[in-house]
Amino acid sequence: MLPCVAPDQTVEFFSALGFETIYSQTRPYLSLWFRRAELEIQYVGAPTNLDPAEECSGGCVVMVDDQEALAALHDDFTVALRRQYGKVLATGRPRMTYFRPGQTRFSAVDPSGNNLVFISRDEPIELEYGGSAALTGLAKVIDNARIFRDFKTDPPAAARALDSGLRRHRADAPLRDVARALAARAEIAVALGDRARVEEIDAELNALPLSQADRAALADDLAAAARLERWLSD
């Protein structure tokens, strides 16, 4: 039961995502109930001092069978948001986070600042939160930025981690790790709408003396920013 400060926008958002409104009442008290397949979410009136902008109103975890089903659900939501709003809602409220191939979770923030996290049941039970202890140098920085980006949904923190890590470790890091860090930073620049930084990093990546074998091995990393741009603009 999640708090709601914007009933009309909440109904619109869940309807867009393919949920059926199975109960709707605003007087004498607020009660909204949405259903999609086996998932039911209920909203009630919010405390008078709740500020949606803080985005700590409430939340829930939705377990999805596996990564394939999770990816399919994200695709469904992407299509639905474009149909309803004319674009993917990636900023503001409501919004939905990007989903990378192989990722095990994504989240949606509703108009009232509640966070709904969709997680694959096959996500590892134990996850490294803050940089794997098995990594060092720039590789550990990249992993730390991944946590900020994918699990804490904090792109600015991920950007700061990568910028700092590149300053400290770039000179003695393996060239592939430098390329991975720059590619991750470019993707975050896309998410933050920093077009100038994207172009700056693209120039750096093109200037790196990577072999064909390096570029083939890093193809997925190097294409990440372009994939995100297509998701935001298609």
mmCIF file of C-alpha atoms in Angstrom:
data_model
loop_
_atom_site.group_PDB
_atom_site.id
_atom_site.type_symbol
_atom_site.label_atom_id
_atom_site.label_comp_id
_atom_site.label_asym_id
_atom_site.label_seq_id
_atom_site.Cartn_x
_atom_site.Cartn_y
_atom_site.Cartn_z
ATOM 1 C CA MET A 1 0.000 0.000 0.000
ATOM 2 C CA LEU A 2 1.820 3.054 -1.281
ATOM 3 C CA PRO A 3 1.103 6.728 -0.522
ATOM 4 C CA CYS A 4 -0.398 8.779 -3.346
ATOM 5 C CA VAL A 5 -0.490 12.559 -3.794
ATOM 6 C CA ALA A 6 -1.508 12.597 -7.481
ATOM 7 C CA PRO A 7 -4.364 10.172 -8.159
ATOM 8 C CA ASP A 8 -5.093 11.212 -11.762
ATOM 9 C CA GLN A 9 -1.437 11.057 -12.807
ATOM 10 C CA THR A 10 -1.026 7.723 -11.026
ATOM 11 C CA VAL A 11 -3.978 6.189 -12.881
ATOM 12 C CA GLU A 12 -2.624 7.541 -16.174
ATOM 13 C CA PHE A 13 0.857 6.140 -15.482
ATOM 14 C CA PHE A 14 -0.259 2.645 -14.542
ATOM 15 C CA SER A 15 -2.790 2.527 -17.357
ATOM 16 C CA ALA A 16 0.025 3.418 -19.748
ATOM 17 C CA LEU A 17 2.083 0.518 -18.397
ATOM 18 C CA GLY A 18 -0.717 -1.944 -19.104
ATOM 19 C CA PHE A 19 -2.217 -2.188 -15.613
ATOM 20 C CA GLU A 20 -5.957 -2.515 -15.123
ATOM 21 C CA THR A 21 -7.531 -0.176 -12.588
ATOM 22 C CA ILE A 22 -9.620 -2.573 -10.524
ATOM 23 C CA TYR A 23 -10.656 -0.053 -7.874
ATOM 24 C CA SER A 24 -10.672 3.733 -7.801
ATOM 25 C CA GLN A 25 -11.956 6.004 -5.068
ATOM 26 C CA THR A 26 -10.962 9.473 -3.893
ATOM 27 C CA ARG A 27 -13.734 10.165 -1.346
ATOM 28 C CA PRO A 28 -14.194 9.839 1.586
ATOM 29 C CA TYR A 29 -10.606 8.529 1.415
ATOM 30 C CA LEU A 30 -8.216 7.677 -1.388
ATOM 31 C CA SER A 31 -7.938 4.096 -2.576
ATOM 32 C CA LEU A 32 -6.502 2.989 -5.926
ATOM 33 C CA TRP A 33 -5.830 -0.587 -6.928
ATOM 34 C CA PHE A 34 -3.989 -1.689 -10.083
ATOM 35 C CA ARG A 35 -3.400 -5.154 -11.513
ATOM 36 C CA ARG A 36 -1.204 -6.590 -14.241
ATOM 37 C CA ALA A 37 -1.063 -10.387 -14.474
ATOM 38 C CA GLU A 38 -0.221 -11.593 -10.943
ATOM 39 C CA LEU A 39 0.938 -8.197 -9.704
ATOM 40 C CA GLU A 40 -1.401 -5.983 -7.698
ATOM 41 C CA ILE A 41 -0.426 -2.572 -6.317
ATOM 42 C CA GLN A 42 -2.620 -0.526 -3.997
ATOM 43 C CA TYR A 43 -2.406 3.204 -3.195
ATOM 44 C CA VAL A 44 -3.804 5.113 -0.250
ATOM 45 C CA GLY A 45 -3.826 8.759 0.777
ATOM 46 C CA ALA A 46 -0.455 10.302 1.624
ATOM 47 C CA PRO A 47 0.505 12.156 4.817
ATOM 48 C CA THR A 48 0.120 15.911 4.447
ATOM 49 C CA ASN A 49 3.854 16.481 4.897
ATOM 50 C CA LEU A 50 4.964 14.028 2.192
ATOM 51 C CA ASP A 51 7.147 15.677 -0.472
ATOM 52 C CA PRO A 52 7.256 13.637 -3.717
ATOM 53 C CA ALA A 53 10.403 15.505 -4.792
ATOM 54 C CA GLU A 54 12.366 13.713 -2.074
ATOM 55 C CA GLU A 55 11.461 10.396 -3.752
ATOM 56 C CA CYS A 56 11.466 8.476 -0.492
ATOM 57 C CA SER A 57 7.693 8.188 -0.200
ATOM 58 C CA GLY A 58 7.646 4.404 -0.262
ATOM 59 C CA GLY A 59 8.264 1.538 -2.614
ATOM 60 C CA CYS A 60 8.022 -2.126 -3.395
ATOM 61 C CA VAL A 61 10.053 -4.931 -4.940
ATOM 62 C CA VAL A 62 8.540 -6.878 -7.832
ATOM 63 C CA MET A 63 10.165 -10.269 -8.459
ATOM 64 C CA VAL A 64 10.178 -11.374 -12.120
ATOM 65 C CA ASP A 65 10.845 -14.984 -13.171
ATOM 66 C CA ASP A 66 14.211 -14.483 -14.889
ATOM 67 C CA GLN A 67 16.343 -12.019 -16.865
ATOM 68 C CA GLU A 68 14.571 -12.841 -20.134
ATOM 69 C CA ALA A 69 11.163 -12.085 -18.627
ATOM 70 C CA LEU A 70 12.545 -8.948 -17.008
ATOM 71 C CA ALA A 71 13.929 -7.685 -20.326
ATOM 72 C CA ALA A 72 10.591 -8.419 -22.030
ATOM 73 C CA LEU A 73 8.707 -6.507 -19.326
ATOM 74 C CA HIS A 74 11.022 -3.504 -19.720
ATOM 75 C CA ASP A 75 10.484 -3.622 -23.492
ATOM 76 C CA ASP A 76 6.703 -3.668 -22.940
ATOM 77 C CA PHE A 77 6.922 -0.680 -20.606
ATOM 78 C CA THR A 78 9.146 1.204 -23.062
ATOM 79 C CA VAL A 79 6.641 0.757 -25.895
ATOM 80 C CA ALA A 80 3.763 1.696 -23.593
ATOM 81 C CA LEU A 81 5.422 4.896 -22.371
ATOM 82 C CA ARG A 82 6.157 6.026 -25.918
ATOM 83 C CA ARG A 83 2.567 5.330 -26.916
ATOM 84 C CA GLN A 84 1.098 7.247 -23.971
ATOM 85 C CA TYR A 85 3.578 10.108 -23.558
ATOM 86 C CA GLY A 86 5.279 10.257 -26.954
ATOM 87 C CA LYS A 87 8.662 9.406 -25.410
ATOM 88 C CA VAL A 88 10.361 7.309 -22.792
ATOM 89 C CA LEU A 89 10.079 8.990 -19.397
ATOM 90 C CA ALA A 90 13.697 8.862 -18.215
ATOM 91 C CA THR A 91 13.762 11.979 -16.020
ATOM 92 C CA GLY A 92 11.355 13.657 -13.620
ATOM 93 C CA ARG A 93 8.327 11.878 -12.192
ATOM 94 C CA PRO A 94 7.058 9.479 -13.322
ATOM 95 C CA ARG A 95 10.066 7.817 -14.974
ATOM 96 C CA MET A 96 11.721 4.486 -15.678
ATOM 97 C CA THR A 97 15.390 3.552 -15.688
ATOM 98 C CA TYR A 98 17.276 2.143 -18.656
ATOM 99 C CA PHE A 99 17.839 -1.627 -18.926
ATOM 100 C CA ARG A 100 21.115 -3.027 -20.255
ATOM 101 C CA PRO A 101 21.534 -6.513 -21.757
ATOM 102 C CA GLY A 102 22.212 -8.944 -18.920
ATOM 103 C CA GLN A 103 21.073 -6.541 -16.209
ATOM 104 C CA THR A 104 19.093 -8.029 -13.319
ATOM 105 C CA ARG A 105 16.888 -5.098 -12.293
ATOM 106 C CA PHE A 106 15.326 -1.807 -13.307
ATOM 107 C CA SER A 107 13.120 0.643 -11.468
ATOM 108 C CA ALA A 108 10.229 3.010 -11.996
ATOM 109 C CA VAL A 109 9.401 6.095 -9.950
ATOM 110 C CA ASP A 110 5.715 6.987 -9.816
ATOM 111 C CA PRO A 111 4.210 10.514 -9.659
ATOM 112 C CA SER A 112 4.222 10.424 -5.845
ATOM 113 C CA GLY A 113 7.910 9.579 -5.502
ATOM 114 C CA ASN A 114 7.488 5.869 -4.760
ATOM 115 C CA ASN A 115 10.188 3.571 -6.149
ATOM 116 C CA LEU A 116 9.113 0.279 -7.734
ATOM 117 C CA VAL A 117 12.074 -2.047 -8.292
ATOM 118 C CA PHE A 118 11.679 -4.937 -10.743
ATOM 119 C CA ILE A 119 14.224 -7.690 -10.018
ATOM 120 C CA SER A 120 14.988 -10.974 -11.755
ATOM 121 C CA ARG A 121 14.689 -13.996 -9.461
ATOM 122 C CA ASP A 122 18.003 -15.282 -10.851
ATOM 123 C CA GLU A 123 19.895 -12.212 -9.663
ATOM 124 C CA PRO A 124 22.870 -13.405 -7.556
ATOM 125 C CA ILE A 125 22.038 -13.599 -3.861
ATOM 126 C CA GLU A 126 25.326 -11.920 -2.982
ATOM 127 C CA LEU A 127 26.239 -8.756 -4.857
ATOM 128 C CA GLU A 128 29.256 -6.510 -4.536
ATOM 129 C CA TYR A 129 28.003 -3.083 -3.448
ATOM 130 C CA GLY A 130 30.809 -0.608 -3.860
ATOM 131 C CA GLY A 131 33.521 -2.202 -5.974
ATOM 132 C CA SER A 132 34.517 -5.843 -5.872
ATOM 133 C CA ALA A 133 37.299 -6.710 -3.438
ATOM 134 C CA ALA A 134 38.811 -8.836 -6.202
ATOM 135 C CA LEU A 135 39.463 -5.737 -8.346
ATOM 136 C CA THR A 136 42.004 -2.944 -8.085
ATOM 137 C CA GLY A 137 42.731 0.426 -9.683
ATOM 138 C CA LEU A 138 40.535 1.625 -12.530
ATOM 139 C CA ALA A 139 38.768 -1.743 -12.835
ATOM 140 C CA LYS A 140 37.493 -1.330 -9.273
ATOM 141 C CA VAL A 141 36.386 2.239 -10.026
ATOM 142 C CA ILE A 142 34.366 0.995 -13.035
ATOM 143 C CA ASP A 143 32.675 -1.621 -10.858
ATOM 144 C CA ASN A 144 31.933 0.981 -8.196
ATOM 145 C CA ALA A 145 30.384 3.283 -10.815
ATOM 146 C CA ARG A 146 28.242 0.353 -11.987
ATOM 147 C CA ILE A 147 26.761 0.089 -8.496
ATOM 148 C CA PHE A 148 25.902 3.793 -8.446
ATOM 149 C CA ARG A 149 24.407 3.551 -11.942
ATOM 150 C CA ASP A 150 22.486 0.256 -11.827
ATOM 151 C CA PHE A 151 21.595 -0.288 -8.165
ATOM 152 C CA LYS A 152 21.555 3.129 -6.520
ATOM 153 C CA THR A 153 20.230 4.831 -9.697
ATOM 154 C CA ASP A 154 22.553 7.778 -9.055
ATOM 155 C CA PRO A 155 24.166 8.752 -12.391
ATOM 156 C CA PRO A 156 25.841 11.922 -11.001
ATOM 157 C CA ALA A 157 27.633 9.830 -8.353
ATOM 158 C CA ALA A 158 28.700 7.338 -11.024
ATOM 159 C CA ALA A 159 30.027 10.207 -13.144
ATOM 160 C CA ARG A 160 32.024 11.605 -10.223
ATOM 161 C CA ALA A 161 33.487 8.174 -9.457
ATOM 162 C CA LEU A 162 34.619 7.660 -13.047
ATOM 163 C CA ASP A 163 36.030 11.173 -13.419
ATOM 164 C CA SER A 164 38.009 10.802 -10.208
ATOM 165 C CA GLY A 165 39.138 7.287 -11.092
ATOM 166 C CA LEU A 166 40.357 8.331 -14.531
ATOM 167 C CA ARG A 167 42.368 11.174 -13.008
ATOM 168 C CA ARG A 168 44.005 8.873 -10.471
ATOM 169 C CA HIS A 169 44.522 5.681 -12.445
ATOM 170 C CA ARG A 170 44.529 6.457 -16.161
ATOM 171 C CA ALA A 171 48.315 6.750 -16.520
ATOM 172 C CA ASP A 172 49.035 3.219 -15.297
ATOM 173 C CA ALA A 173 45.768 1.409 -16.115
ATOM 174 C CA PRO A 174 45.476 -1.155 -18.920
ATOM 175 C CA LEU A 175 44.274 0.473 -22.132
ATOM 176 C CA ARG A 176 41.134 -1.667 -22.213
ATOM 177 C CA ASP A 177 40.158 -0.461 -18.732
ATOM 178 C CA VAL A 178 40.656 3.155 -19.830
ATOM 179 C CA ALA A 179 38.365 2.506 -22.796
ATOM 180 C CA ARG A 180 35.769 0.810 -20.567
ATOM 181 C CA ALA A 181 35.813 3.718 -18.119
ATOM 182 C CA LEU A 182 35.449 6.300 -20.886
ATOM 183 C CA ALA A 183 32.629 4.330 -22.515
ATOM 184 C CA ALA A 184 30.795 4.080 -19.191
ATOM 185 C CA ARG A 185 31.291 7.814 -18.644
ATOM 186 C CA ALA A 186 29.909 8.566 -22.117
ATOM 187 C CA GLU A 187 26.796 6.516 -21.368
ATOM 188 C CA ILE A 188 26.240 8.436 -18.138
ATOM 189 C CA ALA A 189 26.754 11.729 -19.987
ATOM 190 C CA VAL A 190 23.934 10.667 -22.332
ATOM 191 C CA ALA A 191 21.714 9.903 -19.328
ATOM 192 C CA LEU A 192 22.494 13.325 -17.868
ATOM 193 C CA GLY A 193 21.856 15.121 -21.162
ATOM 194 C CA ASP A 194 25.443 16.399 -21.378
ATOM 195 C CA ARG A 195 25.911 16.318 -25.149
ATOM 196 C CA ALA A 196 29.183 18.253 -25.049
ATOM 197 C CA ARG A 197 30.731 15.685 -22.705
ATOM 198 C CA VAL A 198 29.527 12.834 -24.927
ATOM 199 C CA GLU A 199 31.259 14.345 -27.955
ATOM 200 C CA GLU A 200 34.402 15.012 -25.931
ATOM 201 C CA ILE A 201 34.589 11.386 -24.768
ATOM 202 C CA ASP A 202 33.825 10.055 -28.258
ATOM 203 C CA ALA A 203 36.874 11.952 -29.511
ATOM 204 C CA GLU A 204 38.995 10.460 -26.710
ATOM 205 C CA LEU A 205 37.784 6.943 -27.474
ATOM 206 C CA ASN A 206 38.488 7.335 -31.184
ATOM 207 C CA ALA A 207 42.007 8.561 -30.393
ATOM 208 C CA LEU A 208 42.882 5.612 -28.135
ATOM 209 C CA PRO A 209 45.414 3.270 -29.815
ATOM 210 C CA LEU A 210 43.163 0.233 -29.499
ATOM 211 C CA SER A 211 43.813 -2.724 -31.764
ATOM 212 C CA GLN A 212 41.048 -4.305 -33.806
ATOM 213 C CA ALA A 213 41.051 -7.166 -31.301
ATOM 214 C CA ASP A 214 40.633 -4.654 -28.448
ATOM 215 C CA ARG A 215 37.733 -2.915 -30.157
ATOM 216 C CA ALA A 216 36.072 -6.258 -30.918
ATOM 217 C CA ALA A 217 36.420 -7.353 -27.287
ATOM 218 C CA LEU A 218 35.032 -4.019 -26.085
ATOM 219 C CA ALA A 219 32.260 -3.748 -28.695
ATOM 220 C CA ASP A 220 29.456 -3.974 -26.151
ATOM 221 C CA ASP A 221 31.011 -1.318 -23.897
ATOM 222 C CA LEU A 222 31.774 1.016 -26.784
ATOM 223 C CA ALA A 223 28.192 0.791 -28.078
ATOM 224 C CA ALA A 224 26.554 1.500 -24.688
ATOM 225 C CA ALA A 225 26.126 5.260 -25.126
ATOM 226 C CA ALA A 226 24.645 4.855 -28.612
ATOM 227 C CA ARG A 227 22.196 2.203 -27.332
ATOM 228 C CA LEU A 228 21.021 4.534 -24.589
ATOM 229 C CA GLU A 229 20.612 7.394 -27.050
ATOM 230 C CA ARG A 230 18.439 5.185 -29.280
ATOM 231 C CA TRP A 231 16.313 4.125 -26.284
ATOM 232 C CA LEU A 232 15.746 7.745 -25.339
ATOM 233 C CA SER A 233 14.993 8.956 -28.847
ATOM 234 C CA ASP A 234 13.293 6.104 -30.768
#
